[in-house]
Amino acid sequence: MSDYIIETKNLTKMYGMGKSVADLNIHVQKGRIYGLLGRNGAGKTTTMKMLLGLTQPTTGEVLIWEKPLRGNERKILPRIGSLIEAPSFYPNLTATENLHIFATLRGVPNPHAIKDALDLVRLPYKDKKLFSQYSLGMKQRLAIALAIMHDPELLILDEPINGLDPIGIAEVRSFIRQLCDEKGKTILISSHILSEISLLADDIGIIDKGILLEEESLAKLEQRSSKYIHFTISDTAQAARILEQIFDEKQFLIQDDYNIRLYNLNLSVTKIVSVFIENGLEVSEAHTCGDSLEEHFKRITGGEGIA
Amino acid sequence: MLRLLQCEYIKLKRSKFLLIGILGTLIVPLFVYVKAIINYLSNPEMVMSLFSLYDNAFMFLMLLFAPMVLTILYAWIISREYTDGTLKNIFVIPVSQTIFFCGKLLFLAILTFMFMLISWLEILVLAFLCNCFIPVTELTIPSIIFFLIKMLLGGILLFATQTPFIYFTIRTRGFVAPLIAITAVILINVVLSSSGVAGFYPWSASYLLISGHLSRQSCPKEISISIILIMCLLGIIASLLRFKKEEIK
C-alpha cells in the first residue's frame, strides 16, 4: 500500500501547442508538508488546478488517496481544502456571509465551523465589513478560512502567504505547521519564495517550465546542496588524480587551475591536505563551505526568479 | 436544491442590480397608468377597465421591458460567478455542476415570477387608488385572480424565452453579448409584434399568447407554444453542456 496521499503520473497540461505542465510526477506523503517551489509561470497553479479537477490534464493521471481523481471527485473533493490563486468571494457580502454560502453548499455539519475558522485566521465573526472593503491580507486570511472550514484531511494551498504582512506570514506559517503537526493534516503548498518553503516544508518539489526538476525531502536537499570542502592548491589536475587514485573519490569539481571542490564530507580534510603536501602540492586553503539552498535552486533552475 | 436557492438568495444581499431590477419593474405599471390617465383626461367618456390596464402592461412588459431587465439580471447573476472568480470555490465542493446549474435556473425562474407578481400587485394597488378618483371597471375578485394567473403564465413564457441569453452569458462569461442580443430581439419584437408572422417569433408569441391576441394571427397556438418550448429546451441544454465543460483557467 502506497504512503502517498497525492501521486501524479506523467501529468501533462497543454494550452495550445505549449506545455504548461510536462510529465509531472509528484509524491505527497501523508502527514507532511510538501512545498512546490518554482518561479512565476512555472506551472505550480496549473498543477494544483489539475489536482482539484478544476482543469483536466491533457494526459497523465492524478491519484489522491490512491484513487484516480477523475470519476471519484464526489468522494475525494469533500476531503480537500483549497486555496487557488487570488482569494475570490462575493464582494457585496461579509466574511461570515461568504463562508455561510460555502458551508451551506458543502453541508458542513458543525454549526460553529464558520466562527472557528474565522477565529483561527483572526478575522472577526459576524463583522459588518464587506469583502470588497477587505485588504489583500484579510482576503487571503478569509480564503484560508474557507479552505479549513470543513476540517479537510488534505490542504492544497497556492501561494497562501501572498499579500500578508510579515506578522501575518509568521502567523500563517505557524498555523500551517500546527495543522500538520498537531492535527496530522497533509498539506501541499506552492510558492516562489524559497525562504518560506524552506521554513515550512518537509518535502520539496522544484518545478520550472512545467517540469519537475527535483523532488526530495528538505533535510536531504540541505545536506546535498549545502556542503563541500574547498581546496585552493597549486595544481588541481594532480589533486584530482590523487583523489581518484589514493582516496578512490570521484565526487569533486575542478573549478579552475587552483580551485577544486570535494563533495564527500566523510573524508578527513587533514588527511587529504597531508597527502597533497606529501605529493608536492602547495595547499593555501582548505575549508568546508556551503552552497545556500537558494544558490542550489538557482543553479538547477538555471537563473533568477525565486525570491 | 433548497440549500442552493438559499445560497443564491444570500448572494443578492445589498446588491444594487436587484434593487434596480425591482425599480425597473415598477416603471411599467406606472407608465401604463400615466398613459391611461392622460387618455381619460383628453376623453372623459372613456372607460378605464382593469382589462385594458393589464393588456397594456402585458404589451410593455412582455415585448419590451421585462426581456431587457431579465436579461441584464440573469446575465449579471450568472456572469458574476466568473467575474468574482467564485466558480473555483464552487467546483471543489460536493455539488455537481448540473445541480448547481439547475439551482441557478430555478432561482432565476423564481425571480421572474417575483417581478411578474410585483407588476401584478402594483397594477392592482394603483387600480384601487385610481378608482377613488376615476372609475375603474372589472375590479372584481375573479378578474384579479384571472390576471394573476395570466401574469404567472407570462412569467413562465418570459423565463422560457430567456434561455438563449443564459447560453450567451455562459459562453462569453459576461453580459455584453446577451445585452446586444436582447436589444436586437426587442427591436425585432417592435417590428414583428403587429405583423401576421409574430406568432412564429418566440418573443412576440409569448406576448400574443398571454394577451390572447394570437387568435388574430395566422400562426396556430400549438405551433407558437412548440417553438417557445423547443427554444427553451435548446437554450437549457446548450447552457448546461457548456457549463459542464467549464474549466478554471
CSV table of N, CA and C in Angstrom, one decimal, chain A residues 42-127:
chain,number,residue,atom,x,y,z
A,42,ALA,N,5.8,28.9,-13.6
A,42,ALA,CA,6.5,27.6,-13.7
A,42,ALA,C,5.5,26.4,-13.9
A,43,GLY,N,4.3,26.6,-13.6
A,43,GLY,CA,3.3,25.6,-13.7
A,43,GLY,C,2.7,25.1,-12.4
A,44,LYS,N,3.0,25.8,-11.3
A,44,LYS,CA,2.5,25.4,-10.0
A,44,LYS,C,1.0,25.5,-9.9
A,45,THR,N,0.4,26.6,-10.3
A,45,THR,CA,-1.0,26.8,-10.2
A,45,THR,C,-1.8,25.8,-11.1
A,46,THR,N,-1.3,25.6,-12.3
A,46,THR,CA,-1.9,24.7,-13.2
A,46,THR,C,-1.9,23.3,-12.6
A,47,THR,N,-0.8,22.9,-12.0
A,47,THR,CA,-0.7,21.6,-11.4
A,47,THR,C,-1.7,21.5,-10.3
A,48,MET,N,-1.9,22.5,-9.4
A,48,MET,CA,-2.8,22.4,-8.3
A,48,MET,C,-4.3,22.4,-8.9
A,49,LYS,N,-4.5,23.1,-9.9
A,49,LYS,CA,-5.9,23.1,-10.5
A,49,LYS,C,-6.2,21.7,-11.0
A,50,MET,N,-5.2,21.0,-11.6
A,50,MET,CA,-5.4,19.6,-12.1
A,50,MET,C,-5.6,18.7,-10.9
A,51,LEU,N,-5.0,19.0,-9.8
A,51,LEU,CA,-5.1,18.1,-8.6
A,51,LEU,C,-6.5,18.3,-8.0
A,52,LEU,N,-7.2,19.4,-8.3
A,52,LEU,CA,-8.5,19.7,-7.7
A,52,LEU,C,-9.6,19.4,-8.8
A,53,GLY,N,-9.2,19.0,-10.0
A,53,GLY,CA,-10.2,18.8,-11.0
A,53,GLY,C,-10.7,20.1,-11.6
A,54,LEU,N,-10.1,21.2,-11.3
A,54,LEU,CA,-10.6,22.5,-11.9
A,54,LEU,C,-10.3,22.6,-13.3
A,55,THR,N,-9.2,21.9,-13.7
A,55,THR,CA,-8.9,21.8,-15.1
A,55,THR,C,-8.4,20.4,-15.4
A,56,GLN,N,-8.7,19.9,-16.6
A,56,GLN,CA,-8.5,18.5,-16.9
A,56,GLN,C,-7.1,18.3,-17.5
A,57,PRO,N,-6.3,17.3,-17.1
A,57,PRO,CA,-5.0,17.1,-17.7
A,57,PRO,C,-5.1,16.7,-19.1
A,58,THR,N,-4.2,17.1,-19.9
A,58,THR,CA,-4.2,16.7,-21.3
A,58,THR,C,-3.8,15.2,-21.4
A,59,THR,N,-2.8,14.8,-20.7
A,59,THR,CA,-2.5,13.4,-20.5
A,59,THR,C,-2.1,13.2,-19.0
A,60,GLY,N,-2.0,12.0,-18.6
A,60,GLY,CA,-1.5,11.7,-17.3
A,60,GLY,C,-2.7,11.5,-16.3
A,61,GLU,N,-2.3,11.2,-15.1
A,61,GLU,CA,-3.3,10.9,-14.1
A,61,GLU,C,-3.0,11.5,-12.7
A,62,VAL,N,-4.1,11.8,-12.0
A,62,VAL,CA,-3.9,12.3,-10.6
A,62,VAL,C,-4.5,11.2,-9.7
A,63,LEU,N,-3.7,10.7,-8.8
A,63,LEU,CA,-4.2,9.8,-7.8
A,63,LEU,C,-4.2,10.5,-6.4
A,64,ILE,N,-5.4,10.5,-5.8
A,64,ILE,CA,-5.5,11.0,-4.5
A,64,ILE,C,-6.1,9.9,-3.6
A,65,TRP,N,-5.4,9.7,-2.5
A,65,TRP,CA,-5.7,8.5,-1.6
A,65,TRP,C,-5.8,7.3,-2.5
A,66,GLU,N,-4.8,7.2,-3.4
A,66,GLU,CA,-4.7,6.0,-4.3
A,66,GLU,C,-5.8,5.8,-5.3
A,67,LYS,N,-6.7,6.8,-5.3
A,67,LYS,CA,-7.8,6.6,-6.3
A,67,LYS,C,-7.7,7.7,-7.4
A,68,PRO,N,-8.0,7.3,-8.6
A,68,PRO,CA,-7.9,8.4,-9.7
A,68,PRO,C,-8.9,9.5,-9.3
A,69,LEU,N,-8.5,10.7,-9.5
A,69,LEU,CA,-9.4,11.8,-9.2
A,69,LEU,C,-10.6,11.8,-10.1
A,70,ARG,N,-10.3,11.6,-11.4
A,70,ARG,CA,-11.4,11.6,-12.4
A,70,ARG,C,-12.4,10.5,-12.1
A,71,GLY,N,-13.6,10.8,-12.0
A,71,GLY,CA,-14.6,9.8,-11.7
A,71,GLY,C,-14.9,9.6,-10.2
A,72,ASN,N,-13.9,10.1,-9.4
A,72,ASN,CA,-14.1,10.0,-7.9
A,72,ASN,C,-14.2,11.4,-7.2
A,73,GLU,N,-14.5,12.4,-8.0
A,73,GLU,CA,-14.5,13.8,-7.5
A,73,GLU,C,-15.4,13.9,-6.3
A,74,ARG,N,-16.6,13.3,-6.3
A,74,ARG,CA,-17.6,13.5,-5.3
A,74,ARG,C,-17.1,12.9,-4.0
A,75,LYS,N,-16.2,11.8,-4.1
A,75,LYS,CA,-15.7,11.2,-2.8
A,75,LYS,C,-14.5,11.9,-2.3
A,76,ILE,N,-13.7,12.4,-3.3
A,76,ILE,CA,-12.4,12.9,-2.9
A,76,ILE,C,-12.4,14.4,-2.5
A,77,LEU,N,-13.1,15.2,-3.3
A,77,LEU,CA,-13.0,16.7,-3.1
A,77,LEU,C,-13.6,17.1,-1.7
A,78,PRO,N,-14.6,16.5,-1.2
A,78,PRO,CA,-15.0,16.9,0.2
A,78,PRO,C,-13.9,16.8,1.3
A,79,ARG,N,-12.9,16.0,1.0
A,79,ARG,CA,-11.9,15.7,2.0
A,79,ARG,C,-10.7,16.7,1.8
A,80,ILE,N,-10.9,17.6,0.8
A,80,ILE,CA,-9.8,18.5,0.5
A,80,ILE,C,-10.2,20.0,0.7
A,81,GLY,N,-9.3,20.8,1.3
A,81,GLY,CA,-9.5,22.2,1.4
A,81,GLY,C,-8.5,22.9,0.4
A,82,SER,N,-9.0,23.9,-0.2
A,82,SER,CA,-8.1,24.5,-1.2
A,82,SER,C,-8.1,26.0,-1.3
A,83,LEU,N,-7.0,26.6,-1.7
A,83,LEU,CA,-6.9,28.0,-2.0
A,83,LEU,C,-6.1,28.1,-3.3
A,84,ILE,N,-6.8,28.6,-4.3
A,84,ILE,CA,-6.1,28.6,-5.6
A,84,ILE,C,-6.1,30.1,-6.1
A,85,GLU,N,-4.9,30.5,-6.4
A,85,GLU,CA,-4.6,31.9,-6.9
A,85,GLU,C,-5.2,32.9,-5.9
A,86,ALA,N,-5.7,34.1,-6.4
A,86,ALA,CA,-6.2,35.1,-5.6
A,86,ALA,C,-7.5,34.7,-4.9
A,87,PRO,N,-7.7,35.2,-3.6
A,87,PRO,CA,-9.0,34.9,-2.9
A,87,PRO,C,-10.2,35.5,-3.7
A,88,SER,N,-11.2,34.6,-3.9
A,88,SER,CA,-12.3,35.1,-4.7
A,88,SER,C,-13.6,34.8,-3.9
A,89,PHE,N,-14.3,35.9,-3.6
A,89,PHE,CA,-15.6,35.8,-2.9
A,89,PHE,C,-16.6,36.8,-3.4
A,90,TYR,N,-17.8,36.8,-2.9
A,90,TYR,CA,-18.8,37.8,-3.3
A,90,TYR,C,-18.5,39.1,-2.7
A,91,PRO,N,-18.3,40.1,-3.5
A,91,PRO,CA,-17.8,41.4,-2.9
A,91,PRO,C,-18.9,42.1,-2.0
A,92,ASN,N,-20.2,41.9,-2.3
A,92,ASN,CA,-21.2,42.6,-1.6
A,92,ASN,C,-21.6,41.9,-0.2
A,93,LEU,N,-20.9,40.8,0.1
A,93,LEU,CA,-21.2,40.1,1.3
A,93,LEU,C,-20.0,40.2,2.3
A,94,THR,N,-20.4,40.0,3.6
A,94,THR,CA,-19.3,40.0,4.7
A,94,THR,C,-18.6,38.6,4.6
A,95,ALA,N,-17.6,38.6,5.4
A,95,ALA,CA,-16.8,37.3,5.5
A,95,ALA,C,-17.7,36.2,6.0
A,96,THR,N,-18.5,36.5,7.0
A,96,THR,CA,-19.4,35.4,7.6
A,96,THR,C,-20.4,35.0,6.5
A,97,GLU,N,-21.0,35.9,5.8
A,97,GLU,CA,-22.0,35.6,4.8
A,97,GLU,C,-21.4,34.7,3.7
A,98,ASN,N,-20.1,35.1,3.3
A,98,ASN,CA,-19.5,34.4,2.3
A,98,ASN,C,-19.2,33.0,2.7
A,99,LEU,N,-18.7,32.8,3.9
A,99,LEU,CA,-18.4,31.5,4.4
A,99,LEU,C,-19.7,30.7,4.6
A,100,HIS,N,-20.8,31.4,5.0
A,100,HIS,CA,-22.1,30.7,5.2
A,100,HIS,C,-22.5,30.1,3.9
A,101,ILE,N,-22.3,30.8,2.8
A,101,ILE,CA,-22.7,30.2,1.5
A,101,ILE,C,-22.0,28.9,1.2
A,102,PHE,N,-20.7,28.9,1.4
A,102,PHE,CA,-19.9,27.7,1.1
A,102,PHE,C,-20.1,26.6,2.1
A,103,ALA,N,-20.4,27.0,3.4
A,103,ALA,CA,-20.7,26.0,4.4
A,103,ALA,C,-22.0,25.3,4.1
A,104,THR,N,-23.0,26.1,3.6
A,104,THR,CA,-24.3,25.6,3.2
A,104,THR,C,-24.2,24.6,2.1
A,105,LEU,N,-23.4,25.1,1.0
A,105,LEU,CA,-23.2,24.2,-0.2
A,105,LEU,C,-22.5,22.9,0.2
A,106,ARG,N,-21.5,23.0,1.1
A,106,ARG,CA,-20.8,21.8,1.4
A,106,ARG,C,-21.5,20.9,2.4
A,107,GLY,N,-22.6,21.5,3.0
A,107,GLY,CA,-23.3,20.8,4.1
A,107,GLY,C,-22.4,20.5,5.3
A,108,VAL,N,-21.7,21.6,5.7
A,108,VAL,CA,-20.8,21.4,6.9
A,108,VAL,C,-21.7,21.2,8.1
A,109,PRO,N,-21.5,20.1,8.8
A,109,PRO,CA,-22.4,19.8,9.9
A,109,PRO,C,-22.2,20.6,11.2
A,110,ASN,N,-20.9,21.1,11.4
A,110,ASN,CA,-20.6,21.8,12.6
A,110,ASN,C,-21.2,23.2,12.6
A,111,PRO,N,-22.1,23.6,13.5
A,111,PRO,CA,-22.7,24.9,13.5
A,111,PRO,C,-21.7,26.0,13.8
A,112,HIS,N,-20.6,25.6,14.5
A,112,HIS,CA,-19.6,26.6,14.9
A,112,HIS,C,-18.4,26.7,13.9
A,113,ALA,N,-18.5,25.9,12.8
A,113,ALA,CA,-17.4,25.8,11.8
A,113,ALA,C,-17.0,27.2,11.3
A,114,ILE,N,-17.9,28.1,11.0
A,114,ILE,CA,-17.6,29.4,10.4
A,114,ILE,C,-16.8,30.2,11.5
A,115,LYS,N,-17.4,30.2,12.6
A,115,LYS,CA,-16.8,31.0,13.7
A,115,LYS,C,-15.4,30.5,14.0
A,116,ASP,N,-15.3,29.2,14.1
A,116,ASP,CA,-14.0,28.6,14.4
A,116,ASP,C,-12.9,28.9,13.4
A,117,ALA,N,-13.4,28.8,12.1
A,117,ALA,CA,-12.4,29.1,11.0
A,117,ALA,C,-12.0,30.5,11.0
A,118,LEU,N,-12.9,31.4,11.2
A,118,LEU,CA,-12.6,32.9,11.3
A,118,LEU,C,-11.7,33.2,12.5
A,119,ASP,N,-12.0,32.5,13.6
A,119,ASP,CA,-11.1,32.7,14.8
A,119,ASP,C,-9.7,32.3,14.5
A,120,LEU,N,-9.6,31.2,13.8
A,120,LEU,CA,-8.2,30.6,13.5
A,120,LEU,C,-7.4,31.6,12.7
A,121,VAL,N,-8.0,32.3,11.7
A,121,VAL,CA,-7.3,33.2,10.9
A,121,VAL,C,-7.4,34.6,11.4
A,122,ARG,N,-7.9,34.8,12.6
A,122,ARG,CA,-8.0,36.1,13.3
A,122,ARG,C,-8.8,37.1,12.5
A,123,LEU,N,-10.0,36.6,12.0
A,123,LEU,CA,-10.9,37.6,11.4
A,123,LEU,C,-12.2,37.6,12.2
A,124,PRO,N,-12.8,38.8,12.3
A,124,PRO,CA,-14.0,38.8,13.2
A,124,PRO,C,-15.2,38.1,12.6
A,125,TYR,N,-15.9,37.5,13.5
A,125,TYR,CA,-17.1,36.7,13.2
A,125,TYR,C,-18.3,37.7,13.2
A,126,LYS,N,-19.2,37.6,12.2
A,126,LYS,CA,-20.3,38.5,12.1
A,126,LYS,C,-20.0,40.0,12.0
A,127,ASP,N,-18.8,40.3,11.4
A,127,ASP,CA,-18.4,41.7,11.3
A,127,ASP,C,-19.2,42.3,10.1
